[in-house]
mmCIF file of C-alpha atoms in Angstrom:
data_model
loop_
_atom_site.group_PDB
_atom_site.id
_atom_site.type_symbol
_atom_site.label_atom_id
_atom_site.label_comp_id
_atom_site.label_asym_id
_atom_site.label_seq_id
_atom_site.Cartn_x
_atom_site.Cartn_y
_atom_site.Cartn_z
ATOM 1 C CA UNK A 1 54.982 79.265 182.878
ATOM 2 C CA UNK A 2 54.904 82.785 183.767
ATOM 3 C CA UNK A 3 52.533 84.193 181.103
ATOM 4 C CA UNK A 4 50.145 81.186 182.134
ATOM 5 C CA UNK A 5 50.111 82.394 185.566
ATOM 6 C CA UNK A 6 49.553 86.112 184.748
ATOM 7 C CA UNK A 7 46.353 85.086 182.440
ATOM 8 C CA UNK A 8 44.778 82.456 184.996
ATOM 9 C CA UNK A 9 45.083 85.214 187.230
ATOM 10 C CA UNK A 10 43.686 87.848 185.069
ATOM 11 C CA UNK A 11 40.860 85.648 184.221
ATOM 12 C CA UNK A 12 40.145 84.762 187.970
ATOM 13 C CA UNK A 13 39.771 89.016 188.625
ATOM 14 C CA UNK A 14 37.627 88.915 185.740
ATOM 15 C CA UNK A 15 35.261 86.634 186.699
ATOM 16 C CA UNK A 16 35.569 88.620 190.225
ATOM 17 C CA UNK A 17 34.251 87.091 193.434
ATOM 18 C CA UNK A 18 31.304 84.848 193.614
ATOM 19 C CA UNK A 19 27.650 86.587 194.147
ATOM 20 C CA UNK A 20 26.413 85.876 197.561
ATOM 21 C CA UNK A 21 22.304 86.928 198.174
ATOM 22 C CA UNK A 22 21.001 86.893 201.567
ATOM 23 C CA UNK A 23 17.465 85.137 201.394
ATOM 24 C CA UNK A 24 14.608 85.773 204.000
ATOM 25 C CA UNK A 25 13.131 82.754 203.285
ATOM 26 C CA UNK A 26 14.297 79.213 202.789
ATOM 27 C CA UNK A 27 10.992 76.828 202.046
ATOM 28 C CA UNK A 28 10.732 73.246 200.953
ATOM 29 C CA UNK A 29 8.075 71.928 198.155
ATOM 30 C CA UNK A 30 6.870 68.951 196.426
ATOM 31 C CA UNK A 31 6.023 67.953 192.530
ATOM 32 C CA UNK A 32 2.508 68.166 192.944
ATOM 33 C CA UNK A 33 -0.075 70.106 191.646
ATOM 34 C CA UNK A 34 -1.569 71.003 195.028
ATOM 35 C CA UNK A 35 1.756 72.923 195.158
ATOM 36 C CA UNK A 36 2.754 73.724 191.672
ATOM 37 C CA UNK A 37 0.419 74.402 189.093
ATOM 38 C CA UNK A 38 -1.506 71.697 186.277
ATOM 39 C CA UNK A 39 2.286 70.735 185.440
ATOM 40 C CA UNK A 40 4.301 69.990 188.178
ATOM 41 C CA UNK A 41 6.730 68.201 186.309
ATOM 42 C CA UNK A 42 7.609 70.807 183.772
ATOM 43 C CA UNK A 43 9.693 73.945 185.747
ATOM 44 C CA UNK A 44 10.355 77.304 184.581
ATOM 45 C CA UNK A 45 13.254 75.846 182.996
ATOM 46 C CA UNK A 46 12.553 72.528 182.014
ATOM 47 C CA UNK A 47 11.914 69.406 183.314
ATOM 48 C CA UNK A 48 11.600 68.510 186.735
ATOM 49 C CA UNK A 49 14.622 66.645 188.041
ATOM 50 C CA UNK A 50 16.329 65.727 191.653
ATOM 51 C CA UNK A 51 18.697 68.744 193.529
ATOM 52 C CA UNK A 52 16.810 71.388 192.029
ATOM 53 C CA UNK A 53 15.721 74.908 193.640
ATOM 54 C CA UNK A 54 13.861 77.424 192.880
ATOM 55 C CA UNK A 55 13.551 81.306 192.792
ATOM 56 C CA UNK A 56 12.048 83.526 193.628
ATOM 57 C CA UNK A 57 11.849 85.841 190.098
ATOM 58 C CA UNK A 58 14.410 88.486 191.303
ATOM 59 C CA UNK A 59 17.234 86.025 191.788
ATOM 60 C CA UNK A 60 16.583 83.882 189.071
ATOM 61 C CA UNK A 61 16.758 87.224 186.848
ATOM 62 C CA UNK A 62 20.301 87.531 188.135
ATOM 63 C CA UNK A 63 21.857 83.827 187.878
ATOM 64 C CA UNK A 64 19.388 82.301 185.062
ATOM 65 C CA UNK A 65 18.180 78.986 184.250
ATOM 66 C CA UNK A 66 20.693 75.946 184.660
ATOM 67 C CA UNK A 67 23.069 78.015 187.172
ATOM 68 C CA UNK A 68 24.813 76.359 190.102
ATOM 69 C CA UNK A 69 24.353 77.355 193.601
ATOM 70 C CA UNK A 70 24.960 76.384 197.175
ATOM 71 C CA UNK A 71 22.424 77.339 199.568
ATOM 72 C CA UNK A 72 23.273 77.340 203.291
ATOM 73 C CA UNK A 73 20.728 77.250 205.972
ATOM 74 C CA UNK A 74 21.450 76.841 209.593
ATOM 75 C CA UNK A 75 25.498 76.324 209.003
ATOM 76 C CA UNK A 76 24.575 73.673 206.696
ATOM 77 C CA UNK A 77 25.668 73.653 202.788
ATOM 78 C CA UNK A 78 24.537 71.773 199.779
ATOM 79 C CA UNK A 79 24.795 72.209 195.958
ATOM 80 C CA UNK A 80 21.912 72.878 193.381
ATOM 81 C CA UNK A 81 20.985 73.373 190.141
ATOM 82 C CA UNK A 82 18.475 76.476 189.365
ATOM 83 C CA UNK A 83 15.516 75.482 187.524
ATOM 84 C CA UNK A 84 12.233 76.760 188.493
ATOM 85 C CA UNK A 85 11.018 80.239 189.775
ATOM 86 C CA UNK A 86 8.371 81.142 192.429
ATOM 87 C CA UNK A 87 5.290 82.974 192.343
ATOM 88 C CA UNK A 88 5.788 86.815 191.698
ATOM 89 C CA UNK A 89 5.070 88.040 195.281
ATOM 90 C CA UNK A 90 7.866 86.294 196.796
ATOM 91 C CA UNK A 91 11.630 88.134 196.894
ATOM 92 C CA UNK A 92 14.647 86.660 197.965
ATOM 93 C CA UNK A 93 13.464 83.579 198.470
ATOM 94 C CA UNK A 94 14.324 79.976 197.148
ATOM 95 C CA UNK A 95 12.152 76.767 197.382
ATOM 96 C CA UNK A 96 13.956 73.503 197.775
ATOM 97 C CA UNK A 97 12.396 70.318 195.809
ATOM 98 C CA UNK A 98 11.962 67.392 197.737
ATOM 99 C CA UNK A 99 10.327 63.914 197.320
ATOM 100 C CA UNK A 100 8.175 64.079 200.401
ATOM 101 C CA UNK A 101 5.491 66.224 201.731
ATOM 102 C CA UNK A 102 6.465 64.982 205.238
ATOM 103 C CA UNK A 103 10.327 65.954 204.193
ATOM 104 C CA UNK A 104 9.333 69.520 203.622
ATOM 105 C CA UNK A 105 7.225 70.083 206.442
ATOM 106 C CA UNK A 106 10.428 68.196 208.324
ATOM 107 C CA UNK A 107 12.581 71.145 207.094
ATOM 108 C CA UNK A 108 10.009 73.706 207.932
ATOM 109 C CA UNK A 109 11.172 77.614 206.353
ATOM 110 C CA UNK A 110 14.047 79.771 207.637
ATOM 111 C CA UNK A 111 16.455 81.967 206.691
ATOM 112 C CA UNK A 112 19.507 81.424 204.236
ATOM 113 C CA UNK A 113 22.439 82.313 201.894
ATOM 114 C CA UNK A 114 22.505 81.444 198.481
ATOM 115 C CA UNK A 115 26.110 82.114 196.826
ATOM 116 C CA UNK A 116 26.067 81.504 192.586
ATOM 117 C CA UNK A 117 28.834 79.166 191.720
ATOM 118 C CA UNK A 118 28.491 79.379 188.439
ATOM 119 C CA UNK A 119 25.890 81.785 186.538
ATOM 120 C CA UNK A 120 23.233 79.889 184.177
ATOM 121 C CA UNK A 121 21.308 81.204 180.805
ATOM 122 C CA UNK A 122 19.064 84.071 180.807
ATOM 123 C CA UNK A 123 15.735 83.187 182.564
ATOM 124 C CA UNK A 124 12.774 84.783 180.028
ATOM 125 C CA UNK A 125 9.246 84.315 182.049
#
């Protein structure tokens, strides 16, 4: 029992504490073209699906394609999966995938945390 102990704990300091980025901007889109590109159901990473963010192409360098985050904005916390990346001008930022256009204007842009629950594959755009 002992020995277990000692190696969940030495994995636990090897994995170290959970990355936590500070983003400047927190934005909402849509699966359209008028907001994506000629294929707005295909992502950086695959397939469009629901609870997915994206990144801007700093981040996603750092936590990759498939990796788990939670994103709080406004004391507010929810769970997604990485699988798209922004535009190359944009820097710690994430965009949110919603169903609506009226949703996303709803949740307007603003400022946020993202902290990497658990890191995805390497992202190669």
């Amino acid at each position: 029992m002992r020995r277990l102990l000692i190696t969940a704990l030495a994995v636990l300091a090897a994995e170290g504490e959970a990355a936590t980025y500070s983003l400047q901007r927190v934005s909402h889109y849509n699966a359209v073209r008028s907001q994506t590109d000629r294929t707005p159901h295909i992502s950086a990473c695959g397939p469009t699906r629901p609870g997915q963010i994206a990144l801007s192409r700093d981040l996603l360098r750092q936590v990759g394609c498939g990796a788990r985050v939670r994103l709080t904005v406004g004391g507010r916390s929810q769970v997604y999966v990485v699988n798209d990346t922004m535009h190359q001008r944009y820097r710690r930022t994430a965009d949110v995938l919603v169903r609506r256009v009226s949703t996303a204007r709803k949740l307007g842009v603003s400022a946020g945390t993202l902290t990497v629950l658990r890191k995805g594959r390497p992202y190669r755009g």
